């Protein structure tokens, strides 16, 4: 991951020095989930609403192509309930997970002229680092909450359910995957786009140094962004 981050940084610096750059802001809403797999197959989960907000740079490569890195604070998560079949042994009705990431999506954008503006078609990789989050379990009309911990490896000592310090391991902190987007840019640099995102890494942490080969955890997300380039 350090090599990928270094390469993306070098590419960004190179294009910043050699291309026309416009800076901007963007934000919007997400619907996210986890692709959870165990020895019985995929576990059914429900989408969780969230947000993303941050800045971006648009580096023009030509009239129709640009290189566009962004730096975002984004929330992700998912919901498990009894209808998914995953909670039958725990005596709860529903668990909601909300996590927060610093994320660097990097897209190559094709911008053909359409009407008075430009259509946006883009794709590229992203890297993300988990900052923290929270969970809420509900049963019989009552709820209990706690915090999430991002860990590469965990043991029983990493879980705490006492008092107001309930913490549970969540996933590995680093995530990496692919973006796609489609949208439209108006002639005054206001734009919007729909985006999709799929994690390519298995971010299921190991337990006492041992990975579970029968399970995997990957992120998935879709959203709507609105932005403005200065």
GROMACS .gro file of C-alpha atoms in nm:
model
  230
    1UNK     CA    1   0.000   0.000   0.000
    2UNK     CA    2   0.290   0.237   0.068
    3UNK     CA    3   0.420   0.177  -0.287
    4UNK     CA    4   0.076   0.250  -0.436
    5UNK     CA    5   0.045   0.569  -0.231
    6UNK     CA    6   0.392   0.683  -0.340
    7UNK     CA    7   0.317   0.615  -0.707
    8UNK     CA    8  -0.012   0.806  -0.693
    9UNK     CA    9   0.162   1.097  -0.519
   10UNK     CA   10   0.438   1.108  -0.781
   11UNK     CA   11   0.188   1.096  -1.068
   12UNK     CA   12  -0.015   1.377  -0.910
   13UNK     CA   13   0.293   1.596  -0.863
   14UNK     CA   14   0.407   1.532  -1.221
   15UNK     CA   15   0.075   1.632  -1.373
   16UNK     CA   16   0.041   1.929  -1.139
   17UNK     CA   17   0.369   2.068  -1.271
   18UNK     CA   18   0.300   1.996  -1.638
   19UNK     CA   19  -0.074   2.046  -1.684
   20UNK     CA   20  -0.340   2.309  -1.634
   21UNK     CA   21  -0.487   2.261  -1.286
   22UNK     CA   22  -0.822   2.367  -1.144
   23UNK     CA   23  -0.909   2.312  -0.779
   24UNK     CA   24  -1.254   2.241  -0.649
   25UNK     CA   25  -1.480   2.104  -0.380
   26UNK     CA   26  -1.726   1.816  -0.389
   27UNK     CA   27  -1.969   1.641  -0.162
   28UNK     CA   28  -2.271   1.418  -0.166
   29UNK     CA   29  -2.445   1.110  -0.036
   30UNK     CA   30  -2.350   0.741  -0.032
   31UNK     CA   31  -2.525   0.408  -0.007
   32UNK     CA   32  -2.276   0.148   0.107
   33UNK     CA   33  -2.256  -0.215   0.211
   34UNK     CA   34  -2.012  -0.496   0.279
   35UNK     CA   35  -1.972  -0.812   0.077
   36UNK     CA   36  -1.953  -1.060   0.365
   37UNK     CA   37  -1.872  -1.423   0.292
   38UNK     CA   38  -1.832  -1.716   0.530
   39UNK     CA   39  -1.824  -2.095   0.491
   40UNK     CA   40  -2.195  -2.099   0.400
   41UNK     CA   41  -2.170  -1.833   0.127
   42UNK     CA   42  -2.255  -1.464   0.111
   43UNK     CA   43  -2.445  -1.305   0.401
   44UNK     CA   44  -2.732  -1.077   0.306
   45UNK     CA   45  -2.686  -0.722   0.435
   46UNK     CA   46  -2.875  -0.395   0.393
   47UNK     CA   47  -2.742  -0.069   0.253
   48UNK     CA   48  -2.638   0.207   0.491
   49UNK     CA   49  -2.668   0.577   0.400
   50UNK     CA   50  -2.366   0.803   0.442
   51UNK     CA   51  -2.183   1.105   0.304
   52UNK     CA   52  -1.860   1.223   0.146
   53UNK     CA   53  -1.701   1.568   0.149
   54UNK     CA   54  -1.367   1.711   0.044
   55UNK     CA   55  -1.153   1.870  -0.224
   56UNK     CA   56  -1.036   1.773  -0.570
   57UNK     CA   57  -0.794   1.877  -0.843
   58UNK     CA   58  -0.875   1.863  -1.213
   59UNK     CA   59  -0.560   1.839  -1.426
   60UNK     CA   60  -0.638   1.895  -1.793
   61UNK     CA   61  -0.448   1.661  -2.025
   62UNK     CA   62  -0.633   1.779  -2.338
   63UNK     CA   63  -0.967   1.929  -2.434
   64UNK     CA   64  -1.140   1.598  -2.364
   65UNK     CA   65  -0.929   1.422  -2.104
   66UNK     CA   66  -0.829   1.505  -1.748
   67UNK     CA   67  -0.669   1.344  -1.445
   68UNK     CA   68  -0.873   1.398  -1.129
   69UNK     CA   69  -0.753   1.304  -0.777
   70UNK     CA   70  -0.972   1.385  -0.475
   71UNK     CA   71  -0.921   1.377  -0.099
   72UNK     CA   72  -1.242   1.297   0.087
   73UNK     CA   73  -1.382   1.225   0.428
   74UNK     CA   74  -1.641   0.955   0.366
   75UNK     CA   75  -1.871   0.742   0.575
   76UNK     CA   76  -1.955   0.381   0.493
   77UNK     CA   77  -2.123   0.092   0.665
   78UNK     CA   78  -2.396  -0.168   0.648
   79UNK     CA   79  -2.685  -0.316   0.844
   80UNK     CA   80  -2.738  -0.676   0.954
   81UNK     CA   81  -3.080  -0.795   1.068
   82UNK     CA   82  -3.264  -1.120   1.127
   83UNK     CA   83  -3.398  -1.134   0.771
   84UNK     CA   84  -3.040  -1.185   0.651
   85UNK     CA   85  -3.002  -1.497   0.864
   86UNK     CA   86  -2.677  -1.382   1.028
   87UNK     CA   87  -2.807  -1.288   1.375
   88UNK     CA   88  -3.010  -1.592   1.473
   89UNK     CA   89  -2.752  -1.706   1.730
   90UNK     CA   90  -2.691  -1.366   1.896
   91UNK     CA   91  -3.038  -1.276   2.022
   92UNK     CA   92  -3.052  -0.930   1.857
   93UNK     CA   93  -3.283  -0.792   1.592
   94UNK     CA   94  -3.049  -0.559   1.410
   95UNK     CA   95  -2.691  -0.424   1.411
   96UNK     CA   96  -2.595  -0.103   1.230
   97UNK     CA   97  -2.232  -0.026   1.148
   98UNK     CA   98  -2.107   0.321   1.050
   99UNK     CA   99  -1.739   0.376   0.969
  100UNK     CA  100  -1.534   0.679   0.862
  101UNK     CA  101  -1.248   0.685   0.613
  102UNK     CA  102  -0.999   0.926   0.461
  103UNK     CA  103  -1.016   0.834   0.094
  104UNK     CA  104  -0.811   0.916  -0.215
  105UNK     CA  105  -0.994   0.830  -0.538
  106UNK     CA  106  -0.798   0.894  -0.859
  107UNK     CA  107  -0.992   0.899  -1.185
  108UNK     CA  108  -0.910   0.950  -1.550
  109UNK     CA  109  -1.199   1.148  -1.699
  110UNK     CA  110  -1.325   1.158  -2.059
  111UNK     CA  111  -1.517   1.484  -2.126
  112UNK     CA  112  -1.692   1.493  -2.466
  113UNK     CA  113  -1.889   1.809  -2.545
  114UNK     CA  114  -2.264   1.757  -2.500
  115UNK     CA  115  -2.485   2.064  -2.541
  116UNK     CA  116  -2.349   2.362  -2.348
  117UNK     CA  117  -2.147   2.144  -2.113
  118UNK     CA  118  -1.952   1.820  -2.105
  119UNK     CA  119  -2.041   1.464  -2.028
  120UNK     CA  120  -1.819   1.297  -1.765
  121UNK     CA  121  -1.707   0.935  -1.800
  122UNK     CA  122  -1.439   0.823  -1.557
  123UNK     CA  123  -1.265   0.531  -1.393
  124UNK     CA  124  -0.965   0.468  -1.172
  125UNK     CA  125  -0.840   0.330  -0.839
  126UNK     CA  126  -0.889   0.449  -0.483
  127UNK     CA  127  -0.713   0.395  -0.153
  128UNK     CA  128  -0.870   0.456   0.187
  129UNK     CA  129  -0.773   0.446   0.553
  130UNK     CA  130  -1.023   0.380   0.832
  131UNK     CA  131  -1.036   0.639   1.111
  132UNK     CA  132  -1.301   0.490   1.336
  133UNK     CA  133  -1.674   0.446   1.366
  134UNK     CA  134  -1.961   0.323   1.577
  135UNK     CA  135  -2.218   0.044   1.596
  136UNK     CA  136  -2.567   0.006   1.737
  137UNK     CA  137  -2.736  -0.321   1.829
  138UNK     CA  138  -3.114  -0.333   1.874
  139UNK     CA  139  -3.329  -0.594   2.048
  140UNK     CA  140  -3.684  -0.583   2.189
  141UNK     CA  141  -3.711  -0.211   2.126
  142UNK     CA  142  -3.393  -0.129   2.316
  143UNK     CA  143  -3.047  -0.042   2.187
  144UNK     CA  144  -2.683  -0.049   2.291
  145UNK     CA  145  -2.402   0.139   2.118
  146UNK     CA  146  -2.025   0.124   2.098
  147UNK     CA  147  -1.719   0.209   1.892
  148UNK     CA  148  -1.543   0.030   1.605
  149UNK     CA  149  -1.170  -0.049   1.597
  150UNK     CA  150  -0.972  -0.091   1.273
  151UNK     CA  151  -0.715  -0.368   1.326
  152UNK     CA  152  -0.502  -0.587   1.102
  153UNK     CA  153  -0.501  -0.857   1.369
  154UNK     CA  154  -0.703  -0.889   1.688
  155UNK     CA  155  -0.745  -1.106   1.995
  156UNK     CA  156  -1.003  -1.134   2.271
  157UNK     CA  157  -0.824  -0.852   2.453
  158UNK     CA  158  -0.923  -0.610   2.173
  159UNK     CA  159  -1.295  -0.638   2.252
  160UNK     CA  160  -1.444  -0.437   2.537
  161UNK     CA  161  -1.809  -0.438   2.642
  162UNK     CA  162  -1.786  -0.278   2.985
  163UNK     CA  163  -1.953   0.047   3.089
  164UNK     CA  164  -1.942   0.319   2.823
  165UNK     CA  165  -1.632   0.187   2.646
  166UNK     CA  166  -1.782  -0.087   2.432
  167UNK     CA  167  -1.539  -0.144   2.145
  168UNK     CA  168  -1.525  -0.424   1.889
  169UNK     CA  169  -1.280  -0.505   1.603
  170UNK     CA  170  -1.416  -0.412   1.263
  171UNK     CA  171  -1.187  -0.450   0.959
  172UNK     CA  172  -0.830  -0.382   0.851
  173UNK     CA  173  -0.770  -0.006   0.822
  174UNK     CA  174  -0.640   0.003   0.463
  175UNK     CA  175  -0.875  -0.050   0.170
  176UNK     CA  176  -0.807  -0.041  -0.204
  177UNK     CA  177  -1.043  -0.074  -0.499
  178UNK     CA  178  -1.186   0.065  -0.822
  179UNK     CA  179  -1.411   0.362  -0.908
  180UNK     CA  180  -1.638   0.434  -1.201
  181UNK     CA  181  -1.844   0.748  -1.260
  182UNK     CA  182  -2.082   0.906  -1.509
  183UNK     CA  183  -2.209   1.263  -1.494
  184UNK     CA  184  -2.233   1.606  -1.648
  185UNK     CA  185  -2.037   1.930  -1.614
  186UNK     CA  186  -2.216   2.258  -1.683
  187UNK     CA  187  -2.043   2.544  -1.862
  188UNK     CA  188  -1.978   2.733  -1.537
  189UNK     CA  189  -1.775   2.450  -1.378
  190UNK     CA  190  -2.064   2.314  -1.173
  191UNK     CA  191  -2.093   1.937  -1.212
  192UNK     CA  192  -2.258   1.626  -1.076
  193UNK     CA  193  -2.191   1.257  -1.118
  194UNK     CA  194  -2.309   0.915  -1.012
  195UNK     CA  195  -2.030   0.693  -0.888
  196UNK     CA  196  -1.976   0.329  -0.802
  197UNK     CA  197  -1.699   0.174  -0.596
  198UNK     CA  198  -1.589  -0.183  -0.531
  199UNK     CA  199  -1.320  -0.287  -0.285
  200UNK     CA  200  -1.066  -0.533  -0.423
  201UNK     CA  201  -0.890  -0.622  -0.097
  202UNK     CA  202  -1.009  -0.871   0.160
  203UNK     CA  203  -1.014  -0.649   0.469
  204UNK     CA  204  -1.117  -0.920   0.716
  205UNK     CA  205  -0.862  -0.900   1.001
  206UNK     CA  206  -0.682  -1.210   1.123
  207UNK     CA  207  -0.742  -1.351   1.470
  208UNK     CA  208  -0.430  -1.413   1.680
  209UNK     CA  209  -0.224  -1.408   1.363
  210UNK     CA  210  -0.441  -1.666   1.184
  211UNK     CA  211  -0.652  -1.570   0.882
  212UNK     CA  212  -0.985  -1.741   0.818
  213UNK     CA  213  -0.958  -1.875   0.464
  214UNK     CA  214  -1.332  -1.946   0.450
  215UNK     CA  215  -1.439  -1.583   0.504
  216UNK     CA  216  -1.383  -1.252   0.329
  217UNK     CA  217  -1.493  -0.891   0.369
  218UNK     CA  218  -1.499  -0.635   0.087
  219UNK     CA  219  -1.653  -0.290   0.058
  220UNK     CA  220  -1.908  -0.171  -0.199
  221UNK     CA  221  -2.058   0.173  -0.244
  222UNK     CA  222  -2.260   0.392  -0.477
  223UNK     CA  223  -2.334   0.762  -0.452
  224UNK     CA  224  -2.415   1.100  -0.597
  225UNK     CA  225  -2.160   1.385  -0.594
  226UNK     CA  226  -2.208   1.755  -0.662
  227UNK     CA  227  -1.902   1.974  -0.707
  228UNK     CA  228  -1.762   2.302  -0.828
  229UNK     CA  229  -1.427   2.382  -0.991
  230UNK     CA  230  -1.280   2.728  -0.926
   0.00000   0.00000   0.00000
